[in-house]
Amino acid sequence: MGKPTGFKEFERVLPKKDTVANRKKTYDEFVQPYSDEELNKQAARCMDCGIPFCHSGCPLGNVIPEFNDAIYDGKWEEAYRILVSTNNFPEFTGRICPAPCEAACVLGINRPPVAIEEIEKHIIEIAFKREFVKARPTHLKTGKRIAVVGSGPAGLAAAAQLIKVGHEVTVYERDDKPGGLLRYGIPDFKLEKWVIDRRITLMEEEGVVFRCNAEVGKNVPTSELQAYDAVVLAGGSTIPRNLNIPGRELKGVHFAMEFLKQQNKRVGNLPFDEEDILANGKNVLVIGGGDTGSDCVGTSNRHGAKSVTQFELMPQPPKDRTQAMPWPTYPMLLKTTTSHEEGCQRYWSISTKEFIGDGKGNLKGARVVDLEWELDQLGRPVKFKEVEGSERELPCELVLLAMGFLHPQRDGLLQQLGVELDERGNVRANEGDYQSSSARIFAAGDMRRGQSLVVWAISEGRECARKVDEYLMGYSELESKDAIYDYA
Ligand code: FAD
């Protein structure tokens, strides 16, 4: 622990953000860095809590008290080494992770938790600035060839780990650039894309080969994978949940990803074939109260929407933990994102019954109804009924469906490989071994666990890589999140 009394002396302070008016003018990131003095204070808030629950809160098992200590002592390189011992890409998680580690922070029992996510982002950005981050190509050569299908955080983490131990790694990506949802999903104002390019360059210098515009099962025959000693499937969970109500076919009703991906391409000056989906001057209705919905809100405001409304079927979550979500579990609390701060009317317990057209095939509104939820003893919603007399029409010319993802795409790759799927339609492979029904084929990330988080995708990519290495070599020296390391 850096400063024994730090947690009593210093308040949790988050870095300053640009004003709402300024940030709506661009797609740039808007969180400013801490001063060195503030970073030091925030790290000093980490107390010697004895059992650091943050370790287990983090799917990567990040060794948080130790890097806080190093930061407090100004040992930047040491902090960096501790951080990357468990996380290949802190520059991603430091920007966009919902920080389950902070939910598990012991200080968080009765005070605001340590600002772990921001500290992580600072450690890696300082490390890049001071040139601690370098490509480290290995001289080892095992002669084994591995194909990774999908270049989202799971595929990237698997590739980054496998190349370290001397395997030849080729990553296939159907999009024109690597990154998965980091690049084509998450808006630039949360994660600017040079951050991904910077990491891809390092991985290429280490020997990873990226083949973009290469969809295995479509323009790349699945049989090509037979030339590899092992395959990692990391294709994500890409089939969105639809809302099959009358009027779904109207012009103006879109899946969130159609809208978000296009905007990422527009910011990157990259071409796309589809017709423009723009929110400017429109009343936008975002259906779905999660992160994807929030990203649609922020993007619509930047387009210059006339109004932005967001619907969630479930009741409004509580502001504080309840009996159903005790510390240190990750609590499902009311979350107001930076996109919400930028302007959005939010409704909970509401359902959309019909999309209404203008008679010429264009969307002009939605028929909606309020819901009343029955709660169980712990306050968790169990079932709902419509509130009589609450049905009404809401004007909207653009609807964005952001209700989650069902499972990976089955046509093409998965069907041709014939790997078993689980009851949810994801690739069946146990968390412990990541091996599919075919011995040489492994799976990681959203394609295996279903729609999740970047931090889980990185964790699965890393753990899966170790299992692939063990399968090929009989043993593995790659780190495991369950191992205990000595950083002294
Ligand atoms: P993906 O990132 O989906 O990558 C899979 C890749 O595989 C894609 O690039 C796809 O093109 C490629 N692919 C698929 N099939 C083939 C094939 N046959 N051949 C070649 N390539 C193929 N999580 C957070 O932690 N924080 C956030 O703020 C956050 N925001 C999000 C915002 C949006 C809009 C969305 C949709 C998700 C968000 N998530 C967020 C979730 C997070 O992005 C995902 O959990 C994570 O990206 C999953 O990583 P992955 O590598 O498993 O899959």
Coordinates of C-alpha atoms and ligand atoms in Angstrom, one line a residue:
M1 CA 0.0 0.0 0.0
G2 CA 1.4 3.4 -1.0
K3 CA -0.1 5.6 1.6
P4 CA -1.8 4.0 4.6
T5 CA -4.1 7.0 5.2
G6 CA -4.7 7.7 1.5
F7 CA -8.3 6.3 1.4
K8 CA -9.2 8.6 4.4
E9 CA -7.5 11.7 3.0
F10 CA -8.5 11.7 -0.7
E11 CA -11.8 11.6 -2.4
R12 CA -12.5 9.6 -5.6
V13 CA -12.0 12.1 -8.4
L14 CA -12.7 11.2 -12.1
P15 CA -10.9 13.1 -14.8
K16 CA -12.6 16.1 -16.3
K17 CA -14.7 15.7 -19.4
D18 CA -15.2 18.3 -22.2
T19 CA -18.5 20.1 -22.0
V20 CA -21.6 18.5 -23.5
A21 CA -21.8 21.2 -26.2
N22 CA -18.2 20.7 -27.3
R23 CA -18.3 16.9 -27.4
K24 CA -21.5 16.8 -29.5
K25 CA -19.6 18.6 -32.2
T26 CA -17.1 15.8 -32.8
Y27 CA -16.7 12.0 -32.5
D28 CA -13.4 12.4 -30.5
E29 CA -12.8 11.0 -27.1
F30 CA -13.5 13.7 -24.5
V31 CA -12.1 12.4 -21.2
Q32 CA -9.1 14.5 -20.2
P33 CA -6.1 12.9 -18.4
Y34 CA -5.4 13.2 -14.7
S35 CA -2.5 15.4 -13.6
D36 CA 0.4 13.4 -12.2
E37 CA -0.5 14.7 -8.7
E38 CA -4.1 13.6 -9.1
L39 CA -3.1 10.2 -10.4
N40 CA -0.8 9.7 -7.4
K41 CA -3.7 10.6 -5.0
Q42 CA -6.1 8.3 -6.7
A43 CA -3.6 5.4 -6.5
A44 CA -3.0 6.3 -2.8
R45 CA -6.7 5.6 -2.1
C46 CA -6.1 1.8 -2.6
M47 CA -5.9 0.5 1.0
D48 CA -4.3 -2.6 2.4
C49 CA -7.6 -4.4 2.5
G50 CA -6.1 -7.8 3.1
I51 CA -8.2 -9.7 0.6
P52 CA -8.4 -7.7 -2.6
F53 CA -11.8 -8.7 -3.9
C54 CA -11.0 -6.5 -7.0
H55 CA -8.8 -9.4 -8.3
S56 CA -11.8 -11.7 -8.5
G57 CA -14.2 -9.0 -9.7
C58 CA -11.9 -8.6 -12.7
P59 CA -12.4 -11.4 -15.3
L60 CA -8.7 -11.0 -16.1
G61 CA -7.6 -11.3 -12.5
N62 CA -5.8 -7.9 -12.7
V63 CA -3.3 -7.5 -9.9
I64 CA -4.7 -4.1 -8.9
P65 CA -3.3 -3.2 -5.4
E66 CA 0.2 -3.9 -6.7
F67 CA -0.1 -1.6 -9.7
N68 CA -1.6 1.1 -7.6
D69 CA 1.3 0.8 -5.2
A70 CA 3.8 1.1 -8.1
I71 CA 2.0 4.2 -9.4
Y72 CA 2.0 5.8 -6.0
D73 CA 5.8 5.3 -5.8
G74 CA 6.2 6.7 -9.4
K75 CA 7.4 3.3 -10.6
W76 CA 5.7 3.6 -14.0
E77 CA 7.5 0.8 -15.7
E78 CA 6.8 -1.6 -12.9
A79 CA 3.2 -0.6 -12.9
Y80 CA 3.0 -1.3 -16.6
R81 CA 4.7 -4.7 -16.3
I82 CA 2.2 -5.8 -13.5
L83 CA -0.7 -4.6 -15.6
V84 CA 0.2 -6.4 -18.8
S85 CA 1.0 -9.6 -17.0
T86 CA -2.8 -10.2 -16.9
N87 CA -4.2 -7.9 -19.6
N88 CA -2.9 -7.7 -23.2
F89 CA -4.9 -4.6 -24.0
P90 CA -5.4 -2.2 -21.1
E91 CA -5.8 0.6 -23.5
F92 CA -9.2 -0.9 -24.5
T93 CA -10.4 -1.9 -21.0
G94 CA -9.1 1.4 -19.5
R95 CA -11.5 3.2 -21.8
I96 CA -14.6 1.1 -22.1
C97 CA -14.8 -1.5 -19.3
P98 CA -17.8 -1.2 -17.0
A99 CA -15.2 -2.0 -14.3
P100 CA -16.5 -5.0 -12.3
C101 CA -13.3 -4.6 -10.3
E102 CA -14.5 -1.3 -8.9
A103 CA -17.8 -2.9 -7.9
A104 CA -15.8 -5.4 -5.9
C105 CA -13.4 -2.9 -4.4
V106 CA -13.4 -3.2 -0.6
L107 CA -13.3 0.6 -0.1
G108 CA -16.5 0.6 -2.1
I109 CA -18.4 -1.0 0.8
N110 CA -18.9 2.4 2.4
R111 CA -17.1 4.9 0.2
P112 CA -16.7 5.5 -3.5
P113 CA -14.3 2.8 -4.8
V114 CA -10.8 3.3 -6.1
A115 CA -10.8 4.7 -9.7
I116 CA -9.2 1.5 -11.0
E117 CA -10.3 1.8 -14.6
E118 CA -8.8 5.3 -15.0
I119 CA -5.6 4.4 -13.3
E120 CA -5.3 1.4 -15.7
K121 CA -5.8 3.7 -18.7
H122 CA -3.1 6.1 -17.4
I123 CA -0.6 3.3 -16.7
I124 CA -0.8 2.1 -20.3
E125 CA -0.8 5.6 -21.9
I126 CA 2.2 6.6 -19.8
A127 CA 3.9 3.3 -20.9
F128 CA 3.3 4.1 -24.6
K129 CA 4.6 7.7 -24.1
R130 CA 7.7 6.5 -22.3
E131 CA 8.2 3.7 -24.9
F132 CA 8.0 0.8 -22.5
V133 CA 5.5 -0.7 -24.9
K134 CA 7.5 -2.4 -27.7
A135 CA 7.0 -5.3 -30.0
R136 CA 8.8 -8.3 -28.5
P137 CA 9.1 -10.9 -31.2
T138 CA 10.2 -14.3 -29.9
H139 CA 13.1 -16.3 -31.3
L140 CA 11.2 -19.5 -30.5
K141 CA 9.7 -21.4 -33.4
T142 CA 7.5 -24.3 -32.7
G143 CA 6.6 -24.9 -36.3
K144 CA 2.9 -25.1 -35.3
R145 CA 0.3 -23.1 -37.3
I146 CA -2.8 -21.6 -35.8
A147 CA -5.8 -19.9 -37.5
V148 CA -7.8 -17.4 -35.5
V149 CA -11.2 -16.6 -37.0
G150 CA -12.3 -13.2 -35.9
S151 CA -10.2 -10.2 -34.8
G152 CA -12.3 -8.8 -32.0
P153 CA -10.8 -8.6 -28.5
A154 CA -11.1 -12.4 -28.0
G155 CA -9.3 -13.2 -31.3
L156 CA -6.7 -10.5 -30.7
A157 CA -5.9 -11.7 -27.2
A158 CA -5.6 -15.3 -28.3
A159 CA -3.3 -14.3 -31.2
A160 CA -1.2 -12.0 -28.9
Q161 CA -0.6 -14.9 -26.5
L162 CA 0.0 -17.6 -29.1
I163 CA 2.6 -15.7 -31.0
K164 CA 4.6 -15.1 -27.7
V165 CA 5.3 -18.9 -27.4
G166 CA 6.5 -19.3 -31.0
H167 CA 3.5 -20.5 -33.0
E168 CA 2.7 -19.1 -36.4
V169 CA -0.6 -17.2 -36.1
T170 CA -2.9 -16.0 -38.9
V171 CA -6.0 -14.0 -38.0
Y172 CA -8.9 -14.0 -40.5
E173 CA -11.3 -11.1 -40.4
R174 CA -14.3 -10.6 -42.7
D175 CA -14.3 -6.8 -42.2
D176 CA -11.8 -4.5 -44.0
K177 CA -9.9 -3.8 -40.8
P178 CA -9.2 -5.8 -37.6
G179 CA -10.8 -5.0 -34.2
G180 CA -14.3 -6.6 -34.2
L181 CA -16.8 -4.6 -32.2
L182 CA -14.0 -2.4 -30.9
R183 CA -13.7 -1.0 -34.4
Y184 CA -17.1 -1.4 -35.9
G185 CA -19.6 -1.1 -33.1
I186 CA -18.2 0.9 -30.2
P187 CA -18.3 4.6 -31.2
D188 CA -15.1 6.6 -31.7
F189 CA -16.1 9.0 -28.9
K190 CA -15.6 6.0 -26.5
L191 CA -12.6 4.5 -28.3
E192 CA -10.8 6.3 -31.0
K193 CA -9.6 3.8 -33.7
W194 CA -5.9 4.8 -33.7
V195 CA -5.8 3.0 -30.4
I196 CA -6.6 -0.2 -32.2
D197 CA -4.2 0.5 -35.1
R198 CA -1.4 1.2 -32.6
R199 CA -1.9 -2.3 -31.1
I200 CA -2.3 -4.1 -34.4
T201 CA 1.0 -2.6 -35.6
L202 CA 2.8 -4.0 -32.6
M203 CA 1.2 -7.4 -33.1
E204 CA 2.2 -7.4 -36.8
E205 CA 5.8 -6.6 -35.7
E206 CA 5.6 -9.6 -33.4
G207 CA 4.7 -11.7 -36.4
V208 CA 0.9 -12.0 -36.3
V209 CA -0.5 -12.1 -39.9
F210 CA -3.9 -10.4 -40.4
R211 CA -6.0 -11.4 -43.4
C212 CA -8.8 -8.9 -43.7
N213 CA -11.8 -9.0 -46.1
A214 CA -11.6 -12.7 -45.5
E215 CA -14.8 -14.4 -44.4
V216 CA -14.1 -18.0 -43.6
G217 CA -17.1 -20.0 -45.0
K218 CA -17.7 -17.4 -47.7
N219 CA -14.9 -16.0 -49.7
V220 CA -12.3 -18.1 -47.9
P221 CA -13.2 -21.8 -48.0
T222 CA -13.6 -23.5 -44.6
S223 CA -11.4 -26.3 -46.0
E224 CA -8.4 -23.8 -45.8
L225 CA -8.5 -24.3 -42.0
Q226 CA -7.4 -27.9 -42.4
A227 CA -3.9 -26.7 -43.1
Y228 CA -3.6 -25.4 -39.5
D229 CA -2.6 -27.4 -36.4
A230 CA -5.3 -25.7 -34.4
V231 CA -8.1 -23.2 -35.0
V232 CA -9.6 -20.6 -32.6
L233 CA -13.1 -19.5 -33.4
A234 CA -13.6 -16.0 -32.1
G235 CA -16.3 -14.7 -34.5
G236 CA -18.5 -12.9 -31.9
S237 CA -22.2 -13.1 -31.3
T238 CA -23.6 -11.2 -34.3
I239 CA -27.3 -12.1 -34.7
P240 CA -29.3 -9.2 -33.2
R241 CA -32.6 -9.7 -31.4
N242 CA -35.4 -8.5 -33.6
L243 CA -38.8 -6.8 -32.7
N244 CA -41.3 -8.6 -34.9
I245 CA -44.3 -6.2 -34.5
P246 CA -46.5 -4.7 -37.2
G247 CA -44.6 -2.1 -39.1
R248 CA -41.2 -3.6 -38.7
E249 CA -40.7 -3.4 -42.5
L250 CA -41.1 0.4 -42.5
K251 CA -38.3 2.6 -43.9
G252 CA -36.7 4.1 -40.8
V253 CA -36.6 1.0 -38.6
H254 CA -33.0 -0.4 -38.2
F255 CA -30.9 -2.6 -36.1
A256 CA -28.5 -0.6 -33.9
M257 CA -25.4 -2.2 -35.5
E258 CA -26.4 -1.0 -39.0
F259 CA -26.4 2.5 -37.7
L260 CA -23.3 2.3 -35.5
K261 CA -21.1 0.5 -37.9
Q262 CA -21.9 3.0 -40.6
Q263 CA -20.9 5.9 -38.4
N264 CA -17.6 4.2 -37.5
K265 CA -16.9 4.0 -41.2
R266 CA -17.9 7.6 -41.8
V267 CA -15.5 8.8 -39.1
G268 CA -12.7 6.6 -40.6
N269 CA -13.4 7.9 -44.1
L270 CA -14.1 4.4 -45.2
P271 CA -16.5 3.4 -47.9
F272 CA -19.8 1.5 -47.2
D273 CA -22.4 0.1 -49.7
E274 CA -25.6 0.6 -47.6
E275 CA -27.8 3.6 -47.8
D276 CA -27.0 6.3 -45.2
I277 CA -28.9 6.0 -41.9
L278 CA -28.9 9.5 -40.4
A279 CA -30.6 10.9 -37.3
N280 CA -30.3 14.6 -38.2
G281 CA -33.5 16.5 -37.8
K282 CA -35.4 13.3 -36.7
N283 CA -37.2 12.1 -33.6
V284 CA -35.1 9.1 -32.7
L285 CA -36.5 6.2 -30.7
V286 CA -33.8 3.8 -29.3
I287 CA -35.4 0.5 -28.1
G288 CA -33.1 -1.2 -25.6
G289 CA -31.7 0.3 -22.4
G290 CA -28.1 -1.2 -22.5
D291 CA -24.7 -0.1 -23.7
T292 CA -25.6 -0.5 -27.4
G293 CA -28.6 1.6 -26.9
S294 CA -26.6 4.3 -25.1
D295 CA -24.1 4.3 -28.0
C296 CA -27.0 5.0 -30.4
V297 CA -28.1 7.9 -28.1
G298 CA -24.6 9.5 -28.2
T299 CA -24.3 9.0 -32.0
S300 CA -27.9 10.3 -32.7
N301 CA -27.1 13.5 -30.7
R302 CA -23.9 14.0 -32.7
H303 CA -25.9 13.6 -35.9
G304 CA -28.1 16.4 -34.8
A305 CA -31.3 14.5 -33.9
K306 CA -34.4 16.6 -33.1
S307 CA -35.1 14.4 -30.0
V308 CA -33.7 11.2 -28.6
T309 CA -35.8 8.8 -26.6
Q310 CA -34.7 5.5 -25.1
F311 CA -37.0 2.7 -24.0
E312 CA -36.4 -0.2 -21.7
L313 CA -38.9 -3.0 -21.1
M314 CA -37.6 -3.7 -17.6
P315 CA -38.3 -1.5 -14.6
Q316 CA -36.0 1.4 -13.7
P317 CA -33.0 -0.2 -11.7
P318 CA -32.3 1.0 -8.2
K319 CA -29.7 3.7 -7.5
D320 CA -28.1 1.7 -4.6
R321 CA -27.5 -2.0 -4.0
T322 CA -30.4 -4.1 -2.8
Q323 CA -30.5 -7.4 -1.0
A324 CA -30.6 -9.1 -4.4
M325 CA -27.2 -7.6 -5.4
P326 CA -24.9 -7.5 -2.3
W327 CA -21.3 -6.4 -2.4
P328 CA -19.0 -7.6 -4.0
T329 CA -21.3 -8.8 -6.8
Y330 CA -21.7 -6.7 -9.9
P331 CA -24.8 -4.6 -9.2
M332 CA -27.4 -3.9 -11.8
L333 CA -27.9 -0.2 -10.8
L334 CA -29.3 2.8 -12.7
K335 CA -26.5 3.8 -15.0
T336 CA -26.4 7.3 -16.6
T337 CA -23.7 7.2 -19.3
T338 CA -22.0 10.2 -20.8
S339 CA -24.3 9.7 -23.8
H340 CA -27.3 10.1 -21.6
E341 CA -25.8 13.3 -20.2
E342 CA -25.8 14.7 -23.7
G343 CA -29.6 14.6 -24.0
C344 CA -32.1 11.8 -23.9
Q345 CA -35.5 11.1 -22.6
R346 CA -35.5 7.7 -20.9
Y347 CA -38.4 5.5 -20.1
W348 CA -38.5 2.2 -18.3
S349 CA -41.3 -0.4 -18.0
I350 CA -42.5 0.4 -21.5
S351 CA -43.3 -1.8 -24.5
T352 CA -43.6 -1.0 -28.2
K353 CA -46.6 -2.6 -29.9
E354 CA -46.5 -1.3 -33.4
F355 CA -44.5 0.9 -35.8
I356 CA -46.8 3.4 -37.6
G357 CA -46.2 4.4 -41.2
D358 CA -47.1 7.5 -43.2
G359 CA -48.9 5.6 -45.9
K360 CA -45.9 5.8 -48.2
G361 CA -43.8 3.1 -46.4
N362 CA -42.0 5.6 -44.1
L363 CA -41.9 5.4 -40.3
K364 CA -43.8 8.2 -38.6
G365 CA -44.4 6.9 -35.1
A366 CA -44.7 4.1 -32.6
R367 CA -47.6 2.8 -30.6
V368 CA -46.4 2.2 -27.0
V369 CA -47.8 1.1 -23.7
D370 CA -46.7 1.3 -20.1
L371 CA -46.0 -1.9 -18.1
E372 CA -46.6 -2.8 -14.5
W373 CA -44.0 -5.3 -13.1
E374 CA -44.6 -7.8 -10.4
L375 CA -41.5 -8.1 -8.2
D376 CA -40.3 -11.0 -6.1
Q377 CA -39.3 -10.8 -2.4
L378 CA -35.9 -9.5 -3.3
G379 CA -37.4 -6.8 -5.5
R380 CA -36.5 -8.5 -8.8
P381 CA -39.0 -8.2 -11.7
V382 CA -40.8 -11.4 -12.4
K383 CA -43.7 -10.7 -14.8
F384 CA -45.5 -7.8 -16.2
K385 CA -48.9 -6.6 -17.4
E386 CA -49.9 -3.7 -19.6
V387 CA -51.2 -0.6 -17.8
E388 CA -54.8 -0.1 -18.9
G389 CA -55.4 3.1 -20.8
S390 CA -51.7 3.9 -21.1
E391 CA -51.5 3.1 -24.9
R392 CA -50.4 6.1 -26.9
E393 CA -48.5 7.2 -30.0
L394 CA -45.0 8.6 -30.0
P395 CA -43.8 10.4 -33.1
C396 CA -40.5 9.1 -34.5
E397 CA -38.9 8.9 -37.9
L398 CA -35.9 6.7 -36.9
V399 CA -36.1 3.6 -34.7
L400 CA -32.9 1.8 -33.6
L401 CA -33.3 -1.7 -32.2
A402 CA -30.7 -2.3 -29.5
M403 CA -32.1 -5.3 -27.7
G404 CA -29.0 -7.5 -27.6
F405 CA -27.7 -10.4 -29.6
L406 CA -29.0 -13.9 -29.8
H407 CA -26.0 -16.1 -30.9
P408 CA -23.3 -16.3 -33.6
Q409 CA -24.0 -16.6 -37.2
R410 CA -24.6 -20.2 -38.1
D411 CA -24.6 -20.0 -41.9
G412 CA -21.2 -20.5 -43.5
L413 CA -18.4 -21.2 -41.0
L414 CA -20.1 -22.9 -38.1
Q415 CA -22.4 -25.0 -40.3
Q416 CA -19.5 -26.1 -42.6
L417 CA -17.3 -27.0 -39.6
G418 CA -20.2 -28.9 -38.0
V419 CA -19.1 -28.0 -34.5
E420 CA -21.7 -28.6 -31.8
L421 CA -23.7 -25.6 -30.5
D422 CA -25.1 -25.2 -27.0
E423 CA -28.8 -24.7 -26.2
R424 CA -28.4 -20.9 -26.8
G425 CA -26.8 -21.5 -30.2
N426 CA -23.3 -20.6 -29.1
V427 CA -20.3 -22.8 -29.9
R428 CA -20.2 -25.5 -27.2
A429 CA -16.8 -25.5 -25.4
N430 CA -16.3 -25.6 -21.7
E431 CA -14.9 -22.6 -19.9
G432 CA -12.1 -24.7 -18.5
D433 CA -10.8 -26.0 -21.8
Y434 CA -12.3 -23.9 -24.6
Q435 CA -12.3 -27.0 -26.8
S436 CA -15.2 -27.5 -29.2
S437 CA -16.7 -30.9 -30.2
S438 CA -13.8 -31.1 -32.7
A439 CA -10.5 -31.6 -30.8
R440 CA -8.4 -29.2 -32.9
I441 CA -11.0 -26.4 -32.9
F442 CA -11.3 -24.1 -29.9
A443 CA -13.7 -21.2 -29.2
A444 CA -13.5 -18.0 -27.2
G445 CA -15.3 -14.7 -26.5
D446 CA -18.9 -13.9 -27.5
M447 CA -19.0 -16.8 -29.9
R448 CA -18.6 -19.2 -27.0
R449 CA -20.1 -17.3 -24.0
G450 CA -22.8 -15.2 -25.8
Q451 CA -22.9 -11.5 -25.8
S452 CA -20.7 -10.1 -23.1
L453 CA -17.9 -7.6 -22.4
V454 CA -14.5 -6.7 -23.9
V455 CA -12.8 -7.7 -20.6
W456 CA -14.4 -11.2 -20.8
A457 CA -13.4 -11.5 -24.5
I458 CA -9.8 -10.7 -23.6
S459 CA -9.9 -13.1 -20.7
E460 CA -11.3 -15.9 -22.8
G461 CA -8.9 -15.3 -25.6
R462 CA -5.9 -15.6 -23.2
E463 CA -7.2 -18.7 -21.4
C464 CA -8.1 -20.3 -24.7
A465 CA -4.6 -19.6 -26.1
R466 CA -3.1 -21.5 -23.1
K467 CA -5.4 -24.5 -23.8
V468 CA -4.4 -24.4 -27.5
D469 CA -0.7 -24.3 -26.5
E470 CA -1.2 -27.2 -24.1
Y471 CA -3.0 -29.2 -26.8
L472 CA -0.2 -28.6 -29.3
M473 CA 2.9 -28.9 -27.0
G474 CA 1.7 -31.0 -24.1
Y475 CA 2.4 -28.1 -21.7
S476 CA 2.1 -24.3 -21.6
E477 CA 4.1 -21.5 -20.1
L478 CA 1.5 -18.9 -20.9
E479 CA 0.1 -17.2 -17.9
S480 CA -3.1 -18.4 -16.3
K481 CA -5.4 -16.0 -14.5
D482 CA -5.5 -18.5 -11.6
A483 CA -1.8 -18.5 -11.0
I484 CA -0.1 -16.3 -8.4
Y485 CA 2.9 -14.4 -9.5
D486 CA 5.7 -12.8 -7.6
Y487 CA 6.4 -9.2 -8.9
A488 CA 9.2 -8.4 -6.4
Ligands
FAD1 P1 -16.4 -9.4 -31.7 O1 -15.8 -8.1 -31.1 O2 -17.8 -9.4 -32.2 O3 -15.4 -9.8 -33.0 C1 -15.8 -10.9 -33.8 C2 -15.1 -10.7 -35.2 O4 -15.2 -11.8 -35.9 C3 -15.8 -9.6 -36.0 O5 -14.8 -8.6 -36.4 C4 -16.4 -10.4 -37.2 O6 -16.4 -9.6 -38.4 C5 -15.4 -11.5 -37.3 N1 -16.0 -12.7 -37.9 C6 -17.1 -13.3 -37.6 N2 -17.3 -14.4 -38.5 C7 -16.2 -14.5 -39.3 C8 -15.8 -15.3 -40.3 N3 -16.5 -16.4 -40.7 N4 -14.6 -15.1 -40.9 C9 -13.8 -14.0 -40.6 N5 -14.2 -13.1 -39.6 C10 -15.4 -13.4 -38.9 N6 -18.2 -4.2 -24.0 C11 -17.6 -3.5 -23.1 O7 -16.9 -4.1 -22.3 N7 -17.7 -2.1 -23.0 C12 -18.4 -1.4 -23.9 O8 -18.5 -0.2 -23.8 C13 -19.1 -2.1 -24.9 N8 -19.8 -1.5 -25.8 C14 -20.5 -2.1 -26.8 C15 -21.1 -1.4 -27.8 C16 -21.8 -2.1 -28.8 C17 -22.5 -1.3 -29.9 C18 -21.7 -3.5 -28.9 C19 -22.5 -4.2 -30.0 C20 -21.1 -4.2 -27.9 C21 -20.4 -3.5 -26.9 N9 -19.7 -4.2 -25.9 C22 -19.0 -3.5 -24.9 C23 -19.5 -5.7 -26.0 C24 -18.2 -6.1 -26.6 O9 -17.9 -5.3 -27.7 C25 -18.1 -7.5 -27.0 O10 -18.5 -8.3 -25.9 C26 -16.7 -8.0 -27.5 O11 -16.3 -7.2 -28.6 C27 -16.7 -9.4 -27.9 O12 -15.5 -9.7 -28.5 P2 -15.3 -10.9 -29.5 O13 -13.9 -10.9 -29.9 O14 -15.8 -12.2 -28.9 O15 -16.2 -10.6 -30.7

